[in-house]
Amino acid sequence: METLKLQLGLNQEYRLDVTGKLNGLLADFQIYYMNLRGLHWNIKGRKFFMLHEKFEELYTETNEVVDEIAERILSLGLNPLHTFEDYLENKTIRVTKNVADGDGAISSILDNLKELLIQERDILEVASDANDEGTASLMSDLISSQEKLVWMLNSYLS
């Protein structure tokens, strides 16, 4: 661990703190991913084809984000959560269940994104204060992408 501190320039206390936050975010992204899968499978109605395709796009992108977060935790010298039990114990977002209508599905996604953005901004602040550009950059990219998605989803509901 000491060697990693010298190589990364980030002390162990910080790495433990930020990876704890990243693991919480990882747990929520895994729940978000499963929520999106459920919406994809269960959507019904006139907008079925459009929403079914959009939800597949979102869960595919989310799967990539999950990998990026886990790899960032590994880059910081710690281990990512990796069991459903861990994810359920550490999640803060709601599990979406039995949602089949478009507006309800979009509202559910917006609720999930609101929580993810809160966590990402917190991690961004902590990472920026510690000059942890790798973590800060990851959070900044996620925030930018999700803010655009929030705008688009709200436009759908308007």
Backbone as JSON, one array per atom type, in Angstrom:
{
  "sequence": "METLKLQLGLNQEYRLDVTGKLNGLLADFQIYYMNLRGLHWNIKGRKFFMLHEKFEELYTETNEVVDEIAERILSLGLNPLHTFEDYLENKTIRVTKNVADGDGAISSILDNLKELLIQERDILEVASDANDEGTASLMSDLISSQEKLVWMLNSYLS",
  "N": [[0.82, -1.2, 0.0], [1.96, 1.26, 0.73], [3.75, 1.71, -1.36], [1.98, 2.17, -3.45], [0.88, 4.58, -2.61], [3.07, 6.27, -2.95], [3.38, 6.03, -5.7], [0.92, 6.94, -6.76], [0.51, 9.3, -5.43], [-1.45, 9.76, -3.57], [-2.75, 9.61, -0.36], [-3.28, 6.87, 1.98], [-5.48, 7.12, 3.74], [-7.15, 8.92, 2.38], [-7.61, 7.4, 0.04], [-9.01, 5.21, 1.11], [-11.31, 6.52, 2.03], [-12.4, 7.71, -0.35], [-12.75, 5.46, -1.96], [-14.65, 4.11, -0.49], [-16.84, 5.77, -0.91], [-16.99, 5.53, -3.69], [-17.59, 2.81, -3.89], [-20.14, 2.82, -2.79], [-21.43, 4.29, -4.77], [-21.02, 2.54, -6.88], [-22.6, 0.37, -6.05], [-25.13, 1.58, -6.22], [-25.2, 2.13, -8.97], [-25.3, -0.47, -9.95], [-27.82, -1.27, -9.06], [-29.35, 0.64, -10.4], [-28.77, -0.17, -13.02], [-30.07, -2.72, -13.04], [-32.66, -1.82, -12.58], [-33.12, -0.45, -14.98], [-32.98, -2.61, -16.76], [-35.24, -4.04, -15.97], [-37.23, -2.17, -16.62], [-36.89, -2.09, -19.38], [-37.64, -4.71, -20.06], [-40.31, -4.79, -19.22], [-41.82, -2.68, -20.22], [-44.74, -1.22, -21.67], [-47.3, -0.22, -23.98], [-48.07, 2.59, -26.2], [-45.65, 3.8, -26.81], [-43.87, 1.78, -26.79], [-41.85, 0.6, -28.57], [-39.97, 2.68, -28.98], [-39.23, 3.32, -26.29], [-38.41, 0.83, -25.29], [-36.14, 0.37, -26.82], [-34.61, 2.63, -26.07], [-34.23, 2.19, -23.31], [-32.66, -0.08, -23.44], [-30.36, 0.98, -24.59], [-29.62, 2.71, -22.5], [-29.13, 0.88, -20.36], [-27.01, -0.53, -21.41], [-25.02, 1.44, -21.64], [-24.81, 2.03, -18.92], [-23.8, -0.34, -17.89], [-21.19, -0.18, -18.82], [-20.31, 2.02, -17.34], [-20.41, 0.99, -14.76], [-18.26, -0.79, -14.91], [-16.16, 1.04, -15.28], [-16.19, 2.45, -12.83], [-15.62, 0.37, -11.01], [-13.06, -0.33, -11.93], [-11.73, 2.04, -11.37], [-11.73, 2.01, -8.58], [-10.11, -0.24, -8.18], [-7.76, 0.8, -9.31], [-7.09, 2.59, -7.38], [-6.14, 0.94, -5.48], [-7.79, -0.67, -3.95], [-10.6, -2.9, -3.32], [-13.45, -3.45, -5.38], [-16.95, -3.59, -4.58], [-18.8, -6.6, -5.22], [-20.9, -8.38, -5.11], [-24.39, -9.23, -5.24], [-25.59, -9.12, -2.78], [-23.87, -7.33, -1.41], [-24.39, -5.05, -2.95], [-27.12, -4.56, -2.44], [-27.02, -4.08, 0.3], [-25.61, -1.69, 0.37], [-26.85, 0.19, -1.22], [-28.54, 3.24, -2.11], [-30.49, 4.15, -3.76], [-33.86, 3.57, -4.9], [-35.26, 0.38, -5.58], [-36.72, -0.37, -8.61], [-39.8, -1.66, -9.48], [-42.1, -3.6, -11.29], [-42.98, -1.61, -13.13], [-44.6, -0.43, -15.9], [-45.59, 1.54, -17.54], [-44.8, 4.3, -19.69], [-44.4, 7.04, -18.74], [-44.2, 6.63, -15.98], [-41.95, 4.99, -15.93], [-39.96, 6.71, -16.94], [-40.02, 8.69, -14.96], [-39.12, 7.19, -12.8], [-36.49, 6.63, -13.61], [-35.49, 9.24, -13.61], [-35.64, 9.8, -10.85], [-33.71, 7.97, -9.91], [-31.43, 8.98, -11.19], [-31.21, 11.47, -9.98], [-30.34, 10.83, -7.38], [-27.92, 9.53, -8.0], [-26.48, 11.65, -9.15], [-26.19, 13.36, -6.93], [-24.44, 11.87, -5.32], [-22.24, 11.64, -7.08], [-21.44, 14.32, -7.35], [-20.61, 14.83, -4.75], [-18.44, 13.03, -4.55], [-16.84, 14.11, -6.58], [-16.19, 16.59, -5.46], [-14.69, 15.81, -3.17], [-12.62, 14.39, -4.44], [-11.49, 16.41, -6.03], [-10.54, 18.17, -4.08], [-8.47, 16.62, -3.11], [-6.71, 16.53, -5.16], [-7.06, 14.41, -6.94], [-7.13, 13.6, -9.88], [-7.9, 11.51, -11.59], [-10.21, 10.28, -10.43], [-11.8, 12.56, -10.16], [-12.11, 13.35, -12.83], [-13.53, 11.16, -13.9], [-15.93, 11.41, -12.44], [-16.76, 13.96, -13.27], [-17.2, 13.53, -16.01], [-19.33, 11.67, -15.84], [-21.3, 13.23, -14.57], [-21.74, 15.3, -16.46], [-22.78, 13.82, -18.63], [-25.06, 12.67, -17.47], [-26.53, 14.92, -16.69], [-27.31, 15.89, -19.19], [-28.9, 13.74, -19.99], [-30.93, 13.9, -18.05], [-32.13, 16.32, -18.81], [-33.12, 15.54, -21.34], [-34.91, 13.46, -20.66], [-36.71, 14.84, -19.04], [-37.72, 16.51, -20.99], [-39.12, 14.67, -22.53], [-41.2, 14.07, -20.77], [-42.57, 16.47, -20.75]],
  "CA": [[0.0, 0.0, 0.0], [2.84, 2.43, 0.78], [4.27, 1.91, -2.7], [0.91, 2.77, -4.23], [0.79, 5.98, -2.2], [4.15, 7.0, -3.61], [3.15, 6.04, -7.14], [-0.26, 7.74, -7.1], [0.53, 10.58, -4.73], [-2.67, 9.86, -2.78], [-2.53, 8.85, 0.87], [-4.17, 5.73, 2.23], [-6.73, 7.59, 4.36], [-7.98, 9.45, 1.31], [-8.02, 6.31, -0.85], [-10.06, 4.45, 1.8], [-12.52, 7.34, 2.04], [-13.0, 7.88, -1.69], [-13.23, 4.16, -2.47], [-15.91, 3.84, 0.19], [-17.86, 6.51, -1.65], [-17.1, 4.92, -5.01], [-18.29, 1.54, -3.74], [-21.56, 3.16, -2.64], [-21.89, 4.67, -6.11], [-21.04, 1.3, -7.65], [-23.8, -0.37, -5.63], [-26.3, 2.24, -6.8], [-25.21, 1.92, -10.41], [-25.76, -1.83, -10.22], [-29.28, -1.26, -8.88], [-29.85, 1.42, -11.53], [-28.69, -1.07, -14.17], [-31.15, -3.7, -12.96], [-33.91, -1.08, -12.79], [-33.25, -0.22, -16.42], [-33.29, -3.9, -17.4], [-36.64, -4.32, -15.67], [-38.05, -1.27, -17.43], [-36.75, -2.57, -20.75], [-38.41, -5.94, -20.22], [-41.72, -4.69, -18.83], [-42.51, -1.52, -20.78], [-45.89, -1.49, -22.52], [-47.98, 0.99, -24.44], [-47.85, 3.13, -27.54], [-44.25, 4.18, -27.01], [-43.1, 0.59, -26.47], [-40.66, 0.39, -29.39], [-39.01, 3.74, -28.7], [-38.72, 3.21, -24.92], [-37.71, -0.44, -25.18], [-34.81, 0.61, -27.41], [-33.89, 3.61, -25.25], [-33.82, 1.55, -22.06], [-31.52, -0.96, -23.76], [-29.21, 1.88, -24.75], [-29.22, 3.19, -21.18], [-28.51, -0.15, -19.52], [-25.72, -0.86, -22.0], [-24.11, 2.5, -21.18], [-24.65, 1.89, -17.47], [-22.91, -1.47, -17.68], [-19.83, 0.34, -19.03], [-20.0, 2.89, -16.2], [-20.13, 0.08, -13.64], [-16.89, -1.28, -15.1], [-15.24, 2.17, -15.05], [-16.13, 2.72, -11.39], [-14.89, -0.74, -10.39], [-11.65, -0.23, -12.29], [-11.14, 3.17, -10.64], [-11.49, 1.51, -7.22], [-8.92, -1.08, -8.28], [-6.62, 1.69, -9.56], [-6.75, 3.22, -6.1], [-5.53, -0.08, -4.63], [-8.77, -1.36, -3.11], [-11.47, -3.84, -4.02], [-14.84, -3.04, -5.58], [-18.03, -4.51, -4.21], [-19.07, -7.41, -6.39], [-22.0, -9.34, -4.94], [-25.7, -8.58, -5.13], [-25.78, -8.86, -1.35], [-23.17, -6.08, -1.14], [-25.09, -3.95, -3.61], [-28.36, -4.29, -1.72], [-26.67, -3.52, 1.62], [-24.98, -0.38, 0.24], [-27.58, 1.05, -2.15], [-29.39, 4.31, -1.59], [-31.62, 4.36, -4.68], [-34.96, 2.6, -4.8], [-35.42, -0.66, -6.59], [-37.92, -0.16, -9.41], [-40.44, -2.96, -9.66], [-43.42, -3.66, -11.9], [-43.36, -0.37, -13.82], [-44.81, -0.77, -17.31], [-46.0, 2.7, -18.34], [-43.69, 5.14, -20.09], [-44.17, 8.17, -17.85], [-43.73, 6.08, -14.71], [-40.59, 4.51, -16.14], [-39.08, 7.87, -17.06], [-39.95, 9.3, -13.62], [-38.27, 6.32, -12.0], [-35.11, 6.87, -14.04], [-35.12, 10.57, -13.11], [-35.39, 9.65, -9.41], [-32.42, 7.3, -9.76], [-30.37, 9.9, -11.62], [-31.08, 12.52, -8.97], [-29.49, 10.29, -6.32], [-26.58, 9.3, -8.54], [-25.83, 12.96, -9.3], [-25.8, 13.84, -5.59], [-23.23, 11.13, -4.93], [-21.14, 12.0, -7.99], [-20.96, 15.66, -7.01], [-19.88, 14.68, -3.51], [-17.16, 12.4, -4.86], [-16.08, 15.09, -7.35], [-15.65, 17.59, -4.53], [-13.66, 15.15, -2.37], [-11.5, 14.09, -5.33], [-10.87, 17.67, -6.43], [-9.79, 18.66, -2.92], [-7.29, 15.77, -2.91], [-5.98, 16.51, -6.43], [-7.23, 13.08, -7.53], [-7.67, 13.91, -11.2], [-8.55, 10.34, -12.19], [-11.56, 10.15, -9.9], [-12.54, 13.79, -10.49], [-12.44, 13.31, -14.26], [-14.6, 10.18, -14.06], [-17.17, 11.99, -11.92], [-17.13, 15.08, -14.14], [-17.78, 12.96, -17.23], [-20.64, 11.1, -15.5], [-22.22, 14.33, -14.29], [-22.1, 15.94, -17.74], [-23.62, 12.9, -19.4], [-26.35, 12.49, -16.8], [-27.3, 16.17, -16.77], [-27.93, 15.91, -20.51], [-29.97, 12.74, -19.97], [-32.03, 14.47, -17.25], [-32.8, 17.29, -19.68], [-33.86, 14.83, -22.38], [-36.02, 12.75, -20.05], [-37.71, 15.84, -18.66], [-38.36, 16.96, -22.24], [-40.07, 13.62, -22.88], [-42.37, 14.18, -19.89], [-43.24, 17.77, -20.93]],
  "C": [[0.86, 1.27, 0.0], [3.39, 2.75, -0.6], [3.23, 2.59, -3.58], [0.75, 4.25, -3.89], [1.86, 6.79, -2.92], [3.91, 7.09, -5.12], [1.98, 6.94, -7.54], [-0.22, 9.15, -6.49], [-0.72, 10.82, -3.9], [-2.5, 9.01, -1.53], [-3.61, 7.81, 1.12], [-5.5, 6.17, 2.84], [-7.69, 8.12, 3.29], [-8.5, 8.31, 0.43], [-9.1, 5.45, -0.2], [-11.38, 5.21, 1.78], [-13.18, 7.39, 0.66], [-13.46, 6.54, -2.25], [-14.48, 3.71, -1.75], [-17.06, 4.52, -0.52], [-18.08, 5.91, -3.04], [-17.82, 3.58, -4.94], [-19.79, 1.76, -3.52], [-22.17, 3.53, -3.98], [-21.99, 3.43, -7.0], [-22.28, 0.47, -7.32], [-25.04, 0.26, -6.26], [-26.35, 2.1, -8.31], [-25.64, 0.51, -10.78], [-27.28, -1.94, -10.06], [-29.93, -0.49, -10.04], [-29.86, 0.57, -12.8], [-29.84, -2.08, -14.17], [-32.52, -3.04, -13.11], [-34.16, -0.85, -14.28], [-33.59, -1.5, -17.16], [-34.77, -4.23, -17.19], [-37.58, -3.43, -16.48], [-38.04, -1.71, -18.89], [-37.64, -3.79, -20.99], [-39.91, -5.73, -20.07], [-42.49, -3.54, -19.45], [-43.64, -1.96, -21.72], [-46.44, -0.15, -23.03], [-47.53, 1.45, -25.81], [-46.4, 3.49, -27.83], [-43.31, 3.0, -26.76], [-41.78, 0.52, -27.25], [-39.58, 1.43, -29.08], [-38.39, 3.56, -27.31], [-37.95, 1.92, -24.71], [-36.27, -0.29, -25.7], [-33.99, 1.57, -26.55], [-33.4, 2.98, -23.95], [-32.67, 0.59, -22.28], [-30.25, -0.13, -23.93], [-28.69, 2.34, -23.38], [-28.58, 2.1, -20.33], [-27.18, -0.6, -20.1], [-24.66, 0.16, -21.58], [-23.81, 2.36, -19.69], [-23.72, 0.73, -17.14], [-21.45, -1.05, -17.86], [-19.4, 1.23, -17.87], [-19.65, 2.04, -14.98], [-18.68, -0.4, -13.71], [-15.88, -0.17, -14.82], [-15.09, 2.47, -13.57], [-15.33, 1.63, -10.68], [-13.4, -0.66, -10.7], [-10.98, 0.96, -11.61], [-10.83, 2.76, -9.21], [-10.23, 0.64, -7.21], [-7.66, -0.25, -8.51], [-6.16, 2.38, -8.29], [-6.25, 2.21, -5.07], [-6.49, -0.81, -3.72], [-9.69, -2.22, -3.96], [-12.88, -3.31, -4.17], [-15.8, -4.08, -5.01], [-18.36, -5.35, -5.43], [-20.14, -8.49, -6.18], [-23.31, -8.57, -4.84], [-26.02, -8.27, -3.68], [-25.11, -7.54, -0.95], [-23.91, -4.88, -1.73], [-26.36, -3.57, -2.85], [-28.09, -3.67, -0.35], [-26.18, -2.08, 1.51], [-25.72, 0.59, -0.66], [-28.3, 2.17, -1.4], [-30.58, 4.57, -2.51], [-32.65, 3.25, -4.52], [-34.88, 1.57, -5.91], [-36.75, -0.4, -7.29], [-38.51, -1.53, -9.74], [-41.81, -2.77, -10.31], [-43.89, -2.33, -12.5], [-43.44, -0.69, -15.3], [-45.18, 0.44, -18.16], [-44.81, 3.64, -18.55], [-43.38, 6.27, -19.13], [-43.65, 7.7, -16.48], [-42.29, 5.6, -14.8], [-39.61, 5.68, -16.19], [-38.94, 8.57, -15.7], [-39.05, 8.49, -12.7], [-36.79, 6.53, -12.33], [-34.64, 8.22, -13.52], [-34.84, 10.54, -11.61], [-34.04, 9.01, -9.16], [-31.29, 8.25, -10.1], [-30.15, 11.02, -10.6], [-30.15, 12.05, -7.86], [-28.06, 10.05, -6.81], [-25.82, 10.61, -8.67], [-25.39, 13.54, -7.96], [-24.5, 13.17, -5.16], [-22.03, 11.53, -5.79], [-20.58, 13.38, -7.67], [-20.16, 15.64, -5.7], [-18.5, 14.08, -3.76], [-16.27, 13.36, -5.65], [-15.43, 16.12, -6.43], [-14.5, 17.01, -3.7], [-12.41, 14.9, -3.22], [-10.76, 15.35, -5.75], [-10.02, 18.23, -5.3], [-8.5, 17.89, -2.7], [-6.4, 15.72, -4.16], [-5.96, 15.13, -7.06], [-7.92, 13.27, -8.87], [-8.39, 12.73, -11.83], [-9.99, 10.18, -11.74], [-12.4, 11.37, -10.27], [-12.98, 13.78, -11.96], [-13.58, 12.33, -14.53], [-15.93, 10.76, -13.6], [-17.66, 13.12, -12.81], [-17.78, 14.58, -15.42], [-19.18, 12.38, -16.97], [-21.68, 12.19, -15.3], [-22.68, 14.99, -15.58], [-23.07, 15.09, -18.54], [-25.01, 12.78, -18.78], [-27.18, 13.77, -16.78], [-27.99, 16.29, -18.12], [-29.09, 14.92, -20.57], [-31.17, 13.25, -19.17], [-32.82, 15.47, -18.09], [-33.68, 16.58, -20.71], [-35.08, 14.1, -21.8], [-37.11, 13.7, -19.58], [-38.43, 16.38, -19.88], [-39.39, 15.95, -22.7], [-41.35, 13.77, -22.06], [-43.16, 15.46, -20.1], [-44.36, 17.69, -21.94]]
}
